[in-house]
Amino acid sequence: MTAPPAARHPVPGRVPERDGAPFPTRADVWDLPWEPRRQRSGVLNLKSCELRHPAAAALVAAAADRLTTADLMHYPYQQAVLTALAEYHGHAPSGILLTAGSDSAVGLVVDALATAGAGLILHEPAFESWRYYAALRTVPVLGCAALQAGASALDLAALHRTMADRPPSVVVLTNPASPSGLALSAEEVRDTADRAGRAGHLLVVDECYGAFTGITHVPLVARSPHLLVVRSYSKTFGLAGARVASVFASRALVAYLSRYRPDSTVSATALALLRAALADRDRFSEVWRDVRAVRSAFVREVLAGHPGWGALDPGGNFVTFRTGDRGEPAKMTRHLDGHDVRIRPLDDIAGLEGCLRVSLADAPTMRRVAALMNDPMAVR
């Protein structure tokens, strides 16, 4: 009999699956962190910033009830949705591109544009997917700090200096910023877009949380061919499960990006849900106003129990609290986790040391969460 092979001990940091790959693969891809989303039964997820509001849930349910067999059996056609989006955002249909969520938009921009230039310049903190997709495509990344520890406003000075010194690159900022919730003014973004144009850069603005603050940069696109805007409908219309987002850019840029065929990744079901949501946008506007009211009440309740804390404004459908103590976010996270509530500690992010983020749900739920956070045992 043949002796069984000796057991192999895993090498620290090594991904065991790579040894079983049946075809040559890139070692640097195996080294990227990845794990699937996992759902915890019975847990209130206030970490992912999904739109959790009963009126939004009713609107999405009504949209789902209007789905037809064709939305499931036939290939998607985007013309009707693009026309509705053009009316909603005030931008020509030829300058709008749909993607399967904002992550797909990020990957598309990195693939199609960052690889053709000198890489990415990120106003950080930024969405993690920018660095992830850049690493996947071996695109160089230069980070520019947007926040100093303890700051309550975003700083553009480092970004502007870097833009002036670098060859044409894709420059990325998020407004309102995530995960801080801080916002740049329209004048600041317009000035940054002008600087990008003069230096030959492409400025990408992700306005994922814009609906909750009334911020949009789409009108700037018409005056600046060096501007591209990404807007997700996961938060705006509660369609996180449908995975659909828009890219707004010049007609030439959209024509170029279309060659990467993102239209083939957006399902007819997602298009139908988005079209229904756009038809109900006035009622969704009421939801966004109520989210802002829930946010204000939640902040007041939490700060009453933690007078040494502060909340970063204006926020999105979340609140970022600055505790002033690097130990408190982890303690509060453990405390809430023990009550089946998930939040996000931000201590590992430069400029947000001592901070934690709580996304919002309906008013009764947030009163319960505030009471849990104000429990004297929460940060002991």
Coordinates of C-alpha atoms in Angstrom, one line a residue:
M1 CA 0.0 0.0 0.0
T2 CA 1.1 3.5 -0.7
A3 CA 1.7 5.5 2.5
P4 CA -0.6 8.5 2.9
P5 CA 1.0 11.9 2.2
A6 CA 2.4 13.7 5.2
A7 CA 0.1 16.4 6.5
R8 CA 1.1 19.9 5.4
H9 CA 1.0 22.6 7.9
P10 CA -0.4 25.9 6.7
V11 CA 2.0 28.7 6.1
P12 CA 1.1 31.9 8.0
G13 CA -0.6 34.3 5.6
R14 CA -0.8 31.8 2.8
V15 CA -4.2 31.0 1.2
P16 CA -4.5 27.2 1.1
E17 CA -7.0 27.2 -1.9
R18 CA -4.3 28.6 -4.2
D19 CA -2.5 25.2 -4.1
G20 CA -5.5 23.5 -5.6
A21 CA -6.1 26.0 -8.5
P22 CA -6.0 24.0 -11.8
F23 CA -4.6 26.8 -13.9
P24 CA -1.9 29.4 -13.5
T25 CA -3.0 32.2 -11.2
R26 CA -1.6 35.5 -9.9
A27 CA -0.1 35.2 -6.4
D28 CA -0.8 38.9 -5.7
V29 CA -4.6 38.3 -6.2
W30 CA -4.6 35.4 -3.7
D31 CA -3.1 37.8 -1.2
L32 CA -6.0 40.3 -1.4
P33 CA -8.4 40.0 1.5
W34 CA -11.8 38.6 0.6
E35 CA -14.7 36.9 2.3
P36 CA -18.4 36.6 1.3
R37 CA -21.1 38.6 3.0
R38 CA -22.5 36.5 5.9
Q39 CA -26.0 37.1 7.3
R40 CA -26.5 36.7 11.1
S41 CA -30.0 35.7 11.9
G42 CA -31.8 38.0 14.4
V43 CA -29.2 40.7 14.3
L44 CA -30.0 44.4 13.5
N45 CA -27.4 45.4 11.0
L46 CA -26.6 49.1 11.6
K47 CA -23.1 48.6 10.0
S48 CA -23.9 48.5 6.3
C49 CA -25.9 51.8 5.9
E50 CA -28.8 50.1 4.1
L51 CA -32.0 52.2 3.9
R52 CA -34.0 50.8 6.8
H53 CA -37.3 52.7 6.9
P54 CA -40.8 51.3 7.0
A55 CA -42.1 53.7 4.3
A56 CA -39.2 52.8 2.0
A57 CA -39.9 49.1 2.6
A58 CA -43.5 49.6 1.6
L59 CA -42.5 51.5 -1.6
V60 CA -40.0 48.8 -2.6
A61 CA -42.6 46.1 -1.9
A62 CA -45.0 47.9 -4.1
A63 CA -42.4 48.2 -6.8
A64 CA -41.7 44.4 -6.5
D65 CA -45.4 43.7 -6.9
R66 CA -45.4 45.5 -10.2
L67 CA -42.7 43.2 -11.7
T68 CA -43.8 41.3 -14.7
T69 CA -42.8 38.0 -16.2
A70 CA -40.8 39.9 -18.9
D71 CA -38.7 41.5 -16.2
L72 CA -37.5 38.0 -15.3
M73 CA -37.4 36.2 -18.6
H74 CA -36.2 38.8 -21.2
Y75 CA -32.9 40.6 -21.7
P76 CA -32.8 44.1 -20.2
Y77 CA -33.4 47.2 -22.3
Q78 CA -32.4 50.5 -20.6
Q79 CA -33.9 53.2 -22.8
A80 CA -36.9 53.9 -20.6
V81 CA -34.9 54.0 -17.4
L82 CA -32.3 56.2 -18.9
T83 CA -35.0 58.6 -20.0
A84 CA -36.4 58.6 -16.4
L85 CA -33.0 59.2 -14.9
A86 CA -32.3 62.0 -17.3
E87 CA -35.5 63.8 -16.2
Y88 CA -34.7 63.1 -12.5
H89 CA -31.1 64.2 -12.6
G90 CA -31.3 66.8 -15.3
H91 CA -28.6 65.2 -17.5
A92 CA -28.8 63.9 -21.0
P93 CA -29.4 60.1 -21.4
S94 CA -26.2 59.9 -23.6
G95 CA -24.2 61.0 -20.6
I96 CA -25.6 58.3 -18.2
L97 CA -24.3 54.8 -17.8
L98 CA -25.9 52.1 -15.5
T99 CA -23.7 49.7 -13.6
A100 CA -24.5 46.7 -11.2
G101 CA -24.0 48.8 -8.1
S102 CA -21.3 51.3 -7.3
D103 CA -18.6 48.6 -6.8
S104 CA -19.0 47.8 -10.4
A105 CA -18.7 51.4 -11.3
V106 CA -15.5 51.6 -9.3
G107 CA -14.1 48.5 -11.1
L108 CA -15.1 50.0 -14.4
V109 CA -13.4 53.3 -13.8
V110 CA -10.2 51.6 -12.6
D111 CA -10.2 49.2 -15.6
A112 CA -11.1 51.7 -18.3
L113 CA -9.5 54.9 -17.0
A114 CA -7.0 54.5 -14.2
T115 CA -5.0 51.9 -16.1
A116 CA -4.7 54.4 -19.0
G117 CA -3.3 57.2 -16.8
A118 CA -0.8 57.4 -13.9
G119 CA -3.1 55.6 -11.5
L120 CA -5.4 56.7 -8.7
I121 CA -5.2 59.7 -6.3
L122 CA -7.6 59.1 -3.4
H123 CA -9.0 61.7 -1.0
E124 CA -9.0 59.5 2.0
P125 CA -10.8 58.0 3.9
A126 CA -12.5 56.7 0.8
F127 CA -14.6 53.6 0.0
E128 CA -12.3 50.5 0.4
S129 CA -13.3 49.2 -3.0
W130 CA -11.1 51.9 -4.7
R131 CA -7.9 50.4 -3.2
Y132 CA -9.1 46.9 -3.7
Y133 CA -9.8 47.2 -7.4
A134 CA -6.6 49.1 -7.9
A135 CA -4.6 46.3 -6.3
L136 CA -6.5 43.8 -8.4
R137 CA -5.4 45.6 -11.5
T138 CA -2.0 46.5 -10.2
V139 CA -2.8 50.2 -10.5
P140 CA -0.7 52.6 -8.3
V141 CA -2.5 54.5 -5.6
L142 CA -1.5 57.7 -3.9
G143 CA -3.6 58.6 -0.8
C144 CA -4.1 62.2 0.3
A145 CA -5.4 62.7 3.9
A146 CA -8.8 64.4 4.1
L147 CA -8.9 64.4 7.9
Q148 CA -6.6 65.2 10.7
A149 CA -7.3 63.5 14.1
G150 CA -10.1 65.4 15.9
A151 CA -11.0 67.5 12.8
S152 CA -14.6 68.3 12.0
A153 CA -14.1 69.4 8.4
L154 CA -12.6 67.9 5.3
D155 CA -9.2 69.3 4.1
L156 CA -8.4 69.5 0.4
A157 CA -5.0 71.1 0.6
A158 CA -3.0 67.8 0.4
L159 CA -5.2 66.6 -2.5
H160 CA -4.7 69.9 -4.4
R161 CA -0.9 69.8 -3.9
T162 CA -0.7 66.3 -5.2
M163 CA -2.9 67.0 -8.2
A164 CA -0.6 69.9 -9.1
D165 CA 2.5 67.6 -9.0
R166 CA 1.3 64.4 -10.6
P167 CA 0.8 63.4 -14.3
P168 CA -2.8 62.8 -15.5
S169 CA -4.5 60.5 -13.0
V170 CA -8.0 59.5 -11.8
V171 CA -8.7 61.6 -8.7
V172 CA -11.4 60.3 -6.4
L173 CA -13.3 62.0 -3.6
T174 CA -16.6 61.1 -1.9
N175 CA -19.1 63.8 -1.0
P176 CA -20.7 63.4 1.6
A177 CA -17.6 61.5 2.7
S178 CA -17.7 58.0 4.0
P179 CA -17.4 56.9 6.7
S180 CA -17.1 60.3 8.3
G181 CA -20.3 61.8 6.9
L182 CA -18.6 65.2 6.5
A183 CA -19.3 67.2 3.3
L184 CA -17.5 69.6 1.0
S185 CA -19.3 72.6 -0.4
A186 CA -20.4 72.9 -4.0
E187 CA -17.8 75.7 -4.4
E188 CA -15.0 73.4 -3.1
V189 CA -16.0 70.6 -5.5
R190 CA -16.2 73.0 -8.4
D191 CA -12.8 74.4 -7.6
T192 CA -11.3 70.9 -7.4
A193 CA -13.0 69.9 -10.7
D194 CA -11.4 73.0 -12.3
R195 CA -8.0 72.1 -10.9
A196 CA -8.4 68.6 -12.3
G197 CA -9.2 69.9 -15.7
R198 CA -6.2 72.3 -15.8
A199 CA -3.8 69.5 -14.7
G200 CA -5.3 66.9 -17.1
H201 CA -6.8 64.7 -14.4
L202 CA -10.2 63.1 -14.3
L203 CA -12.1 63.9 -11.1
V204 CA -14.5 61.2 -9.9
V205 CA -17.1 62.2 -7.2
D206 CA -19.0 59.5 -5.5
E207 CA -22.2 60.9 -4.1
C208 CA -23.6 57.7 -2.6
Y209 CA -25.2 59.6 0.3
G210 CA -26.2 62.7 -1.5
A211 CA -30.0 62.2 -1.3
F212 CA -29.9 62.5 2.5
T213 CA -28.1 65.8 2.4
G214 CA -29.5 67.4 -0.7
I215 CA -26.0 67.2 -2.4
T216 CA -25.6 66.4 -6.0
H217 CA -22.7 67.1 -8.4
V218 CA -24.4 66.0 -11.6
P219 CA -25.1 69.6 -12.8
L220 CA -21.3 70.3 -12.7
V221 CA -20.7 67.6 -15.4
A222 CA -22.1 69.8 -18.1
R223 CA -19.5 72.4 -17.5
S224 CA -16.6 70.1 -16.9
P225 CA -15.6 67.2 -19.2
H226 CA -13.0 66.2 -16.6
L227 CA -15.7 65.3 -14.1
L228 CA -17.4 61.9 -13.6
V229 CA -20.1 61.4 -10.9
V230 CA -21.2 58.0 -9.4
R231 CA -24.5 57.7 -7.7
S232 CA -25.7 54.5 -6.1
Y233 CA -29.4 53.7 -5.6
S234 CA -28.8 51.2 -2.8
K235 CA -29.2 53.8 -0.1
T236 CA -31.3 56.3 -2.0
F237 CA -34.1 54.0 -3.0
G238 CA -33.5 51.0 -0.7
L239 CA -32.3 48.9 -3.6
A240 CA -29.1 47.4 -2.1
G241 CA -30.3 43.9 -3.1
A242 CA -30.9 45.0 -6.7
R243 CA -27.4 46.3 -7.3
V244 CA -27.8 49.3 -9.5
A245 CA -26.0 52.6 -9.8
S246 CA -25.4 55.4 -12.4
V247 CA -22.3 57.0 -13.8
F248 CA -22.7 60.6 -15.1
A249 CA -20.1 61.9 -17.4
S250 CA -19.6 63.6 -20.8
R251 CA -21.1 61.9 -23.8
A252 CA -17.5 61.0 -25.0
L253 CA -16.6 59.3 -21.7
V254 CA -19.8 57.4 -21.5
A255 CA -19.4 56.2 -25.1
Y256 CA -15.9 55.0 -24.2
L257 CA -16.9 53.3 -21.0
S258 CA -19.8 51.6 -22.8
R259 CA -17.3 49.5 -24.7
Y260 CA -16.7 47.6 -21.4
R261 CA -20.3 46.4 -21.6
P262 CA -21.6 47.3 -18.1
D263 CA -25.1 47.2 -19.6
S264 CA -24.9 43.4 -19.7
T265 CA -24.5 43.2 -15.9
V266 CA -27.6 45.2 -14.9
S267 CA -30.6 42.9 -14.8
A268 CA -34.1 43.7 -16.2
T269 CA -35.4 43.2 -12.6
A270 CA -33.1 45.9 -11.3
L271 CA -34.1 48.2 -14.1
A272 CA -37.8 47.7 -13.4
L273 CA -37.4 48.3 -9.6
L274 CA -35.4 51.5 -10.3
R275 CA -38.0 52.8 -12.8
A276 CA -40.7 52.2 -10.2
A277 CA -38.7 53.9 -7.5
L278 CA -38.1 56.9 -9.8
A279 CA -41.9 57.2 -10.3
D280 CA -42.2 57.3 -6.5
R281 CA -39.4 59.8 -6.0
D282 CA -41.6 62.4 -4.2
R283 CA -42.6 59.8 -1.6
F284 CA -38.9 58.7 -1.3
S285 CA -38.1 62.4 -0.7
E286 CA -40.4 62.2 2.4
V287 CA -38.4 59.2 3.5
W288 CA -35.1 61.1 3.2
R289 CA -36.5 64.0 5.2
D290 CA -37.7 61.6 7.9
V291 CA -34.2 59.9 8.0
R292 CA -32.7 63.4 8.7
A293 CA -35.2 63.9 11.5
V294 CA -34.5 60.5 12.9
R295 CA -30.8 61.3 12.7
S296 CA -31.2 64.5 14.6
A297 CA -33.3 62.9 17.4
F298 CA -30.9 60.0 17.7
V299 CA -27.8 62.3 18.0
R300 CA -29.5 64.3 20.7
E301 CA -30.4 61.2 22.7
V302 CA -26.9 59.7 22.4
L303 CA -25.1 62.9 23.2
A304 CA -27.3 63.4 26.2
G305 CA -25.9 60.2 27.6
H306 CA -22.3 60.9 26.4
P307 CA -21.8 64.7 26.7
G308 CA -18.1 64.3 25.9
W309 CA -18.9 62.9 22.5
G310 CA -19.6 64.8 19.2
A311 CA -21.4 63.9 16.0
L312 CA -19.9 64.7 12.6
D313 CA -22.3 66.6 10.3
P314 CA -24.2 66.4 8.0
G315 CA -23.9 62.6 7.8
G316 CA -25.9 60.4 5.4
N317 CA -28.3 57.7 6.6
F318 CA -25.8 57.2 9.4
V319 CA -24.1 59.0 12.3
T320 CA -20.4 59.1 12.9
F321 CA -19.7 59.8 16.6
R322 CA -16.3 61.1 17.7
T323 CA -15.8 59.7 21.3
G324 CA -12.5 61.3 22.1
D325 CA -11.2 57.9 23.4
R326 CA -9.7 55.3 21.2
G327 CA -10.9 52.5 23.5
E328 CA -14.6 53.4 23.4
P329 CA -15.6 52.4 19.9
A330 CA -14.5 48.8 20.5
K331 CA -16.2 48.7 23.9
M332 CA -19.5 50.1 22.4
T333 CA -19.3 47.6 19.5
R334 CA -18.9 44.7 21.8
H335 CA -21.7 46.0 24.1
L336 CA -24.2 46.4 21.2
D337 CA -23.1 43.1 19.6
G338 CA -24.1 41.5 22.9
H339 CA -27.6 42.9 22.2
D340 CA -27.6 41.7 18.6
V341 CA -26.9 45.2 17.1
R342 CA -24.0 45.6 14.7
I343 CA -22.2 48.9 14.2
R344 CA -18.8 49.9 12.8
P345 CA -15.9 51.0 14.9
L346 CA -13.5 53.3 12.9
D347 CA -10.4 53.3 15.1
D348 CA -8.4 51.7 12.3
I349 CA -9.0 54.7 9.9
A350 CA -6.6 57.6 9.9
G351 CA -8.3 60.8 11.1
L352 CA -11.2 58.9 12.6
E353 CA -9.4 57.5 15.7
G354 CA -11.9 57.2 18.5
C355 CA -14.9 57.2 16.2
L356 CA -17.7 54.8 15.6
R357 CA -20.5 54.8 12.9
V358 CA -24.1 53.8 13.4
S359 CA -26.5 53.6 10.4
L360 CA -30.1 54.6 10.9
A361 CA -33.4 52.7 11.0
D362 CA -36.9 53.9 12.0
A363 CA -37.4 56.2 15.0
P364 CA -38.5 53.5 17.6
T365 CA -35.6 51.3 16.7
M366 CA -33.1 54.2 17.1
R367 CA -34.6 55.1 20.4
R368 CA -33.9 51.6 21.5
V369 CA -30.4 51.7 20.2
A370 CA -29.8 55.1 21.9
A371 CA -30.9 53.5 25.2
L372 CA -28.5 50.7 24.8
M373 CA -25.6 53.1 24.0
N374 CA -26.5 55.2 27.0
D375 CA -26.4 52.1 29.3
P376 CA -23.7 52.9 31.9
M377 CA -22.2 49.5 31.3
A378 CA -21.7 50.2 27.5
V379 CA -18.2 51.6 27.6
R380 CA -16.9 50.0 30.8

